[in-house]
Short mmCIF file of C-alpha atoms in Angstrom, two decimals:
data_model
loop_
_atom_site.label_atom_id
_atom_site.label_comp_id
_atom_site.label_asym_id
_atom_site.label_seq_id
_atom_site.Cartn_x
_atom_site.Cartn_y
_atom_site.Cartn_z
CA UNK Y 29 6.26 13.25 -11.10
CA UNK Y 30 3.29 13.28 -13.40
CA UNK Y 31 4.91 15.44 -16.06
CA UNK Y 32 7.72 12.12 -16.77
CA UNK Y 33 4.17 9.44 -17.13
CA UNK Y 34 2.29 12.17 -19.34
CA UNK Y 35 4.67 13.64 -21.70
CA UNK Y 36 4.90 11.17 -23.97
CA UNK Y 37 1.31 10.55 -23.72
CA UNK Y 38 -0.91 11.34 -27.27
CA UNK Y 39 -4.68 11.51 -28.29
CA UNK Y 40 -4.73 8.10 -30.56
CA UNK Y 41 -8.38 7.57 -30.25
CA UNK Y 42 -7.89 6.18 -34.54
CA UNK Y 43 -5.29 4.33 -33.25
CA UNK Y 44 -5.87 0.59 -34.87
CA UNK Y 45 -4.29 -0.75 -31.67
CA UNK Y 46 -6.21 1.64 -29.49
CA UNK Y 47 -10.03 0.06 -28.36
CA UNK Y 48 -12.59 1.47 -27.66
CA UNK Y 49 -15.79 0.45 -27.33
CA UNK Y 50 -19.43 2.08 -29.15
CA UNK Y 51 -21.09 2.30 -25.44
CA UNK Y 52 -18.34 3.59 -23.40
CA UNK Y 53 -17.98 7.10 -22.74
CA UNK Y 54 -14.46 9.34 -23.24
CA UNK Y 55 -14.04 12.29 -22.63
CA UNK Y 56 -12.80 14.17 -25.89
CA UNK Y 57 -9.91 16.14 -22.97
CA UNK Y 58 -8.52 13.00 -22.10
CA UNK Y 59 -5.33 11.72 -22.99
CA UNK Y 60 -5.33 8.20 -24.37
CA UNK Y 61 -2.16 6.06 -24.92
CA UNK Y 62 -1.11 3.64 -28.00
CA UNK Y 63 -2.50 0.10 -27.27
CA UNK Y 64 -5.51 1.08 -24.90
CA UNK Y 65 -8.15 -1.15 -24.48
CA UNK Y 66 -11.26 0.22 -23.02
CA UNK Y 67 -14.32 -2.04 -22.51
CA UNK Y 68 -18.13 -1.67 -22.60
CA UNK Y 69 -19.90 0.85 -20.03
CA UNK Y 70 -16.44 2.77 -19.08
CA UNK Y 71 -16.52 6.56 -18.64
CA UNK Y 72 -13.35 8.12 -18.32
CA UNK Y 73 -13.62 11.57 -17.21
CA UNK Y 74 -11.64 15.50 -18.91
CA UNK Y 75 -8.48 15.55 -16.85
CA UNK Y 76 -7.63 11.41 -17.03
CA UNK Y 77 -4.87 10.05 -17.85
CA UNK Y 78 -4.41 5.86 -20.17
CA UNK Y 79 -1.13 5.28 -20.68
CA UNK Y 80 0.18 2.35 -23.01
CA UNK Y 81 -2.18 -0.69 -22.57
CA UNK Y 82 -3.76 0.55 -19.58
CA UNK Y 83 -6.85 -2.43 -20.38
CA UNK Y 84 -10.33 -1.26 -18.81
CA UNK Y 85 -12.17 -4.54 -18.66
CA UNK Y 86 -16.22 -3.23 -18.43
CA UNK Y 87 -17.96 -0.71 -16.14
CA UNK Y 88 -15.13 1.32 -14.96
CA UNK Y 89 -15.27 4.86 -14.42
CA UNK Y 90 -12.33 7.41 -13.85
CA UNK Y 91 -12.47 10.61 -13.76
CA UNK Y 92 -10.43 13.30 -11.81
CA UNK Y 93 -6.79 14.45 -12.31
CA UNK Y 94 -5.49 10.43 -12.82
CA UNK Y 95 -3.42 8.91 -13.94
CA UNK Y 96 -3.35 5.23 -14.80
CA UNK Y 97 -0.46 3.31 -15.80
CA UNK Y 98 1.32 1.05 -17.79
CA UNK Y 99 -0.09 -1.83 -18.77
CA UNK Y 100 -2.26 -1.85 -15.66
CA UNK Y 101 -5.87 -3.38 -15.96
CA UNK Y 102 -9.39 -2.59 -14.10
CA UNK Y 103 -11.97 -5.18 -13.63
CA UNK Y 104 -15.36 -4.21 -13.76
CA UNK Y 105 -16.95 -1.82 -11.30
CA UNK Y 106 -13.92 -0.80 -9.89
CA UNK Y 107 -13.66 3.40 -9.36
CA UNK Y 108 -10.89 5.30 -9.78
CA UNK Y 109 -9.83 9.08 -8.85
CA UNK Y 110 -13.48 9.73 -7.96
CA UNK Y 111 -14.02 12.64 -5.48
CA UNK Y 112 -12.59 12.08 -1.44
CA UNK Y 113 -14.81 11.26 1.26
CA UNK Y 114 -13.98 14.14 3.44
CA UNK Y 115 -15.87 16.59 4.25
CA UNK Y 116 -13.19 19.17 4.18
CA UNK Y 117 -13.05 18.99 0.37
CA UNK Y 118 -14.59 21.23 -2.34
CA UNK Y 119 -13.54 20.24 -5.29
CA UNK Y 120 -9.91 20.82 -5.48
CA UNK Y 121 -8.06 19.32 -8.94
CA UNK Y 122 -6.29 16.73 -6.83
CA UNK Y 123 -4.67 13.83 -8.26
CA UNK Y 124 -4.92 10.12 -8.68
CA UNK Y 125 -1.71 8.18 -9.53
CA UNK Y 126 -1.73 4.39 -10.22
CA UNK Y 127 1.36 2.57 -11.21
CA UNK Y 128 2.27 0.34 -14.70
CA UNK Y 129 1.23 -3.52 -14.31
CA UNK Y 130 -0.90 -2.62 -11.19
CA UNK Y 131 -3.86 -4.38 -11.00
CA UNK Y 132 -7.20 -3.06 -9.48
CA UNK Y 133 -10.16 -6.30 -9.11
CA UNK Y 134 -13.86 -5.68 -8.86
CA UNK Y 135 -15.12 -2.80 -6.88
CA UNK Y 136 -12.44 -1.70 -5.19
CA UNK Y 137 -12.05 1.85 -4.90
CA UNK Y 138 -9.50 4.91 -5.14
CA UNK Y 139 -10.20 8.17 -4.18
CA UNK Y 140 -7.82 11.08 -4.70
CA UNK Y 141 -6.16 13.23 -2.71
CA UNK Y 142 -7.69 16.75 -0.96
CA UNK Y 143 -5.68 20.04 -1.08
CA UNK Y 144 -4.88 19.78 3.07
CA UNK Y 145 -3.82 16.57 3.20
CA UNK Y 146 -0.89 15.75 -0.15
CA UNK Y 147 -3.23 16.39 -2.81
CA UNK Y 148 -2.28 12.88 -4.49
CA UNK Y 149 -3.53 9.86 -3.75
CA UNK Y 150 -0.38 7.20 -5.35
CA UNK Y 151 -0.77 3.34 -5.97
CA UNK Y 152 2.30 1.75 -6.78
CA UNK Y 153 3.73 -0.68 -9.37
CA UNK Y 154 2.44 -3.91 -9.66
CA UNK Y 155 0.78 -4.10 -7.52
CA UNK Y 156 -2.51 -6.47 -6.66
CA UNK Y 157 -6.04 -4.52 -5.39
CA UNK Y 158 -8.18 -7.57 -4.33
CA UNK Y 159 -11.69 -7.81 -4.95
CA UNK Y 160 -14.13 -4.53 -3.08
CA UNK Y 161 -10.73 -3.02 -1.32
CA UNK Y 162 -11.05 0.95 -0.88
CA UNK Y 163 -8.21 3.25 -0.77
CA UNK Y 164 -9.03 6.40 1.02
CA UNK Y 165 -7.23 9.89 -0.35
CA UNK Y 166 -4.06 10.62 0.41
CA UNK Y 167 -2.32 7.66 0.54
CA UNK Y 168 0.57 6.00 -0.65
CA UNK Y 169 0.79 2.46 -1.79
CA UNK Y 170 4.24 1.51 -2.76
CA UNK Y 171 5.50 -0.63 -5.59
CA UNK Y 172 4.59 -4.76 -5.10
CA UNK Y 173 2.09 -4.42 -2.30
CA UNK Y 174 -0.41 -6.77 -2.22
CA UNK Y 175 -4.02 -5.36 -1.10
CA UNK Y 176 -6.31 -8.59 -0.34
CA UNK Y 177 -10.02 -8.87 -1.01
CA UNK Y 178 -12.59 -6.35 1.99
CA UNK Y 179 -9.13 -4.07 3.25
CA UNK Y 180 -10.37 -1.03 4.49
CA UNK Y 181 -7.45 2.40 4.04
CA UNK Y 182 -8.34 5.36 6.31
CA UNK Y 183 -7.44 8.92 4.82
CA UNK Y 184 -2.98 9.18 4.52
CA UNK Y 185 -1.91 6.22 5.06
CA UNK Y 186 1.48 5.30 4.02
CA UNK Y 187 2.31 1.56 2.76
CA UNK Y 188 6.04 0.76 1.96
CA UNK Y 189 6.79 -1.57 -1.09
CA UNK Y 190 5.99 -5.04 -1.33
CA UNK Y 191 4.02 -4.80 1.91
CA UNK Y 192 0.95 -7.46 2.13
CA UNK Y 193 -2.24 -6.76 4.25
CA UNK Y 194 -4.32 -9.25 4.15
CA UNK Y 195 -8.17 -10.04 4.32
CA UNK Y 196 -10.63 -7.90 5.63
CA UNK Y 197 -7.70 -5.47 7.63
CA UNK Y 198 -8.57 -2.33 8.43
CA UNK Y 199 -6.23 0.35 8.81
CA UNK Y 200 -6.43 3.88 11.01
CA UNK Y 201 -5.86 7.13 9.11
CA UNK Y 202 -2.57 8.19 8.92
CA UNK Y 203 -1.19 5.04 9.71
CA UNK Y 204 2.92 3.65 7.77
CA UNK Y 205 2.73 0.03 8.08
CA UNK Y 206 7.29 -0.76 6.93
CA UNK Y 207 8.45 -2.70 4.03
CA UNK Y 208 7.81 -6.24 4.17
CA UNK Y 209 5.64 -5.79 6.85
CA UNK Y 210 2.64 -8.62 6.99
CA UNK Y 211 -0.82 -7.61 8.52
CA UNK Y 212 -2.92 -10.81 9.53
CA UNK Y 213 -6.42 -11.28 7.70
CA UNK Y 214 -9.81 -9.10 10.14
CA UNK Y 215 -6.70 -6.89 11.85
CA UNK Y 216 -7.49 -3.39 12.57
CA UNK Y 217 -4.17 -1.82 12.59
CA UNK Y 218 -4.53 2.12 14.54
CA UNK Y 219 -0.18 2.07 15.32
CA UNK Y 220 2.68 2.18 12.92
CA UNK Y 221 4.39 -1.38 11.70
CA UNK Y 222 7.83 -1.71 11.32
CA UNK Y 223 8.78 -2.31 8.33
CA UNK Y 224 8.91 -6.08 8.19
CA UNK Y 225 6.57 -6.95 10.64
CA UNK Y 226 3.83 -9.14 11.24
CA UNK Y 227 0.49 -8.69 13.10
CA UNK Y 228 -2.37 -9.54 14.02
CA UNK Y 229 -5.60 -9.05 16.22
CA UNK Y 230 -8.23 -6.51 17.14
CA UNK Y 231 -6.66 -4.44 17.84
CA UNK Y 232 -2.96 -5.09 16.07
CA UNK Y 233 -0.04 -6.70 18.29
CA UNK Y 234 2.98 -7.54 16.66
CA UNK Y 235 3.78 -10.97 16.66
CA UNK Y 236 6.98 -11.53 15.33
CA UNK Y 237 8.73 -10.44 11.75
CA UNK Y 238 7.50 -10.97 8.13
CA UNK Y 239 10.19 -14.30 8.22
CA UNK Y 240 8.22 -16.09 5.16
CA UNK Y 241 8.74 -13.04 3.12
CA UNK Y 242 12.35 -12.29 4.16
CA UNK Y 243 13.42 -15.83 3.21
CA UNK Y 244 11.78 -15.67 -0.18
CA UNK Y 245 13.31 -12.70 -1.23
CA UNK Y 246 16.54 -14.40 -1.04
CA UNK Y 247 17.57 -12.76 2.24
CA UNK Y 248 20.42 -15.52 4.25
CA UNK Y 249 20.82 -16.78 6.96
CA UNK Y 250 23.22 -14.75 8.46
CA UNK Y 251 20.63 -11.63 7.82
CA UNK Y 252 17.40 -13.76 9.24
CA UNK Y 253 19.75 -14.65 12.43
CA UNK Y 254 20.52 -11.09 12.72
CA UNK Y 255 16.74 -9.82 12.11
CA UNK Y 256 16.21 -12.86 15.39
CA UNK Y 257 18.18 -11.08 17.90
CA UNK Y 258 17.21 -7.80 16.98
CA UNK Y 259 13.60 -8.67 17.57
CA UNK Y 260 14.56 -10.12 20.63
CA UNK Y 261 16.79 -7.20 22.14
CA UNK Y 262 13.50 -4.58 20.76
CA UNK Y 263 10.67 -6.59 21.67
CA UNK Y 264 11.92 -8.78 24.84
CA UNK Y 265 9.13 -11.02 26.27
CA UNK Y 266 7.84 -9.15 29.57
CA UNK Y 267 10.03 -11.35 32.37
CA UNK Y 268 13.15 -10.29 30.13
CA UNK Y 269 12.71 -6.45 30.33
CA UNK Y 270 15.99 -5.05 32.13
CA UNK Y 271 16.58 -2.51 29.74
CA UNK Y 272 14.11 0.81 29.06
CA UNK Y 273 13.68 1.19 25.20
CA UNK Y 274 15.54 3.81 24.40
CA UNK Y 275 18.84 1.03 25.41
CA UNK Y 276 17.64 -1.61 23.99
CA UNK Y 277 17.67 0.61 20.28
CA UNK Y 278 21.26 1.50 22.08
CA UNK Y 279 22.29 -1.80 21.90
CA UNK Y 280 20.39 -2.57 18.31
CA UNK Y 281 22.29 -0.05 16.56
CA UNK Y 282 25.41 -0.63 18.19
CA UNK Y 283 25.47 -4.79 17.68
CA UNK Y 284 24.08 -4.85 14.45
CA UNK Y 285 23.49 -1.39 13.31
CA UNK Y 286 25.77 -2.15 10.20
CA UNK Y 287 23.31 -4.29 9.08
CA UNK Y 288 20.49 -2.34 6.22
CA UNK Y 289 17.34 -3.80 7.48
CA UNK Y 290 18.24 -3.30 10.37
CA UNK Y 291 18.95 0.67 9.47
CA UNK Y 292 15.73 0.21 7.93
CA UNK Y 293 13.53 -0.85 10.61
CA UNK Y 294 15.42 1.99 13.02
CA UNK Y 295 15.30 5.08 11.45
CA UNK Y 296 11.70 3.94 10.89
CA UNK Y 297 11.12 3.46 14.88
CA UNK Y 298 12.94 6.50 16.04
CA UNK Y 299 10.75 8.56 13.24
CA UNK Y 300 6.81 7.28 13.88
CA UNK Y 301 4.00 8.78 12.50
CA UNK Y 302 1.19 10.48 14.93
CA UNK Y 303 -0.35 7.09 15.62
CA UNK Y 304 3.30 5.65 17.22
CA UNK Y 305 4.24 2.06 17.14
CA UNK Y 306 2.31 -1.13 17.54
CA UNK Y 307 2.60 -2.96 20.80
CA UNK Y 308 4.01 -6.31 21.01
CA UNK Y 309 1.56 -9.43 22.10
CA UNK Y 310 1.31 -12.82 21.13
CA UNK Y 311 -0.14 -15.08 18.74
CA UNK Y 312 -3.08 -16.16 20.13
CA UNK Y 313 -3.50 -20.22 19.08
CA UNK Y 314 -6.65 -21.36 17.48
CA UNK Y 315 -7.57 -24.13 21.10
CA UNK Y 316 -7.35 -20.62 23.26
CA UNK Y 317 -10.04 -19.22 21.02
CA UNK Y 318 -12.42 -22.24 21.30
CA UNK Y 319 -14.13 -21.63 24.06
#
């Protein structure tokens, strides 16, 4: 993957369309693309690759074997590719890769991987990582993921494409968040969240599907109706649980298994991580919290 990202990168320090502020400290060994912008007081380490059009506004630190994707943007006091907060880390040459057009806002920290993990922390393309969030070592974020202010991700967290993690949420290490899922604000997530699921609470409970995202992304009414049926079968109310979970999975497969998004949910459920699945709960109204 890294070879594909870096094969066309040349060192263009003297290029007219490559701006490096005089106060920036940029290693002679770093690889710099065309049209980049490195603002005041930035620090770029030896093994860093800055791809074409990337912009570091000011006071950004990038170290380690790190790739900053094409046209990505980094706001002041963000740090990318620094050593992980893991006592087992002994300075191994691990990596951090940020995809194209991703935006990293102020005071975000994204650490590189560890040798005992997969050796890489990866943030996909077209992501938005908002103020003061932390992405720990060996995390994997797909494309178009949005991380809102003050979110913390433990090590080895895996978040699939199009997921939304709302402000001040905390994700336990090794948790998986499925495609298009929604994690509510101030939510502690200790277990896996199914694709298109919606979770909230301390600790997180599954309260439905991420209907807003599904509708905004053009899912037709017929498929929405099928997904409602899937949810009712897999996660019935307590007084409606007539079948064990394996039987409910079989029924969903027989009735809706031909639908691609349903297949995705079933595959996710049948291949759990070590954390298991988030339990089903219910949305608590504000009136129930008034005491």
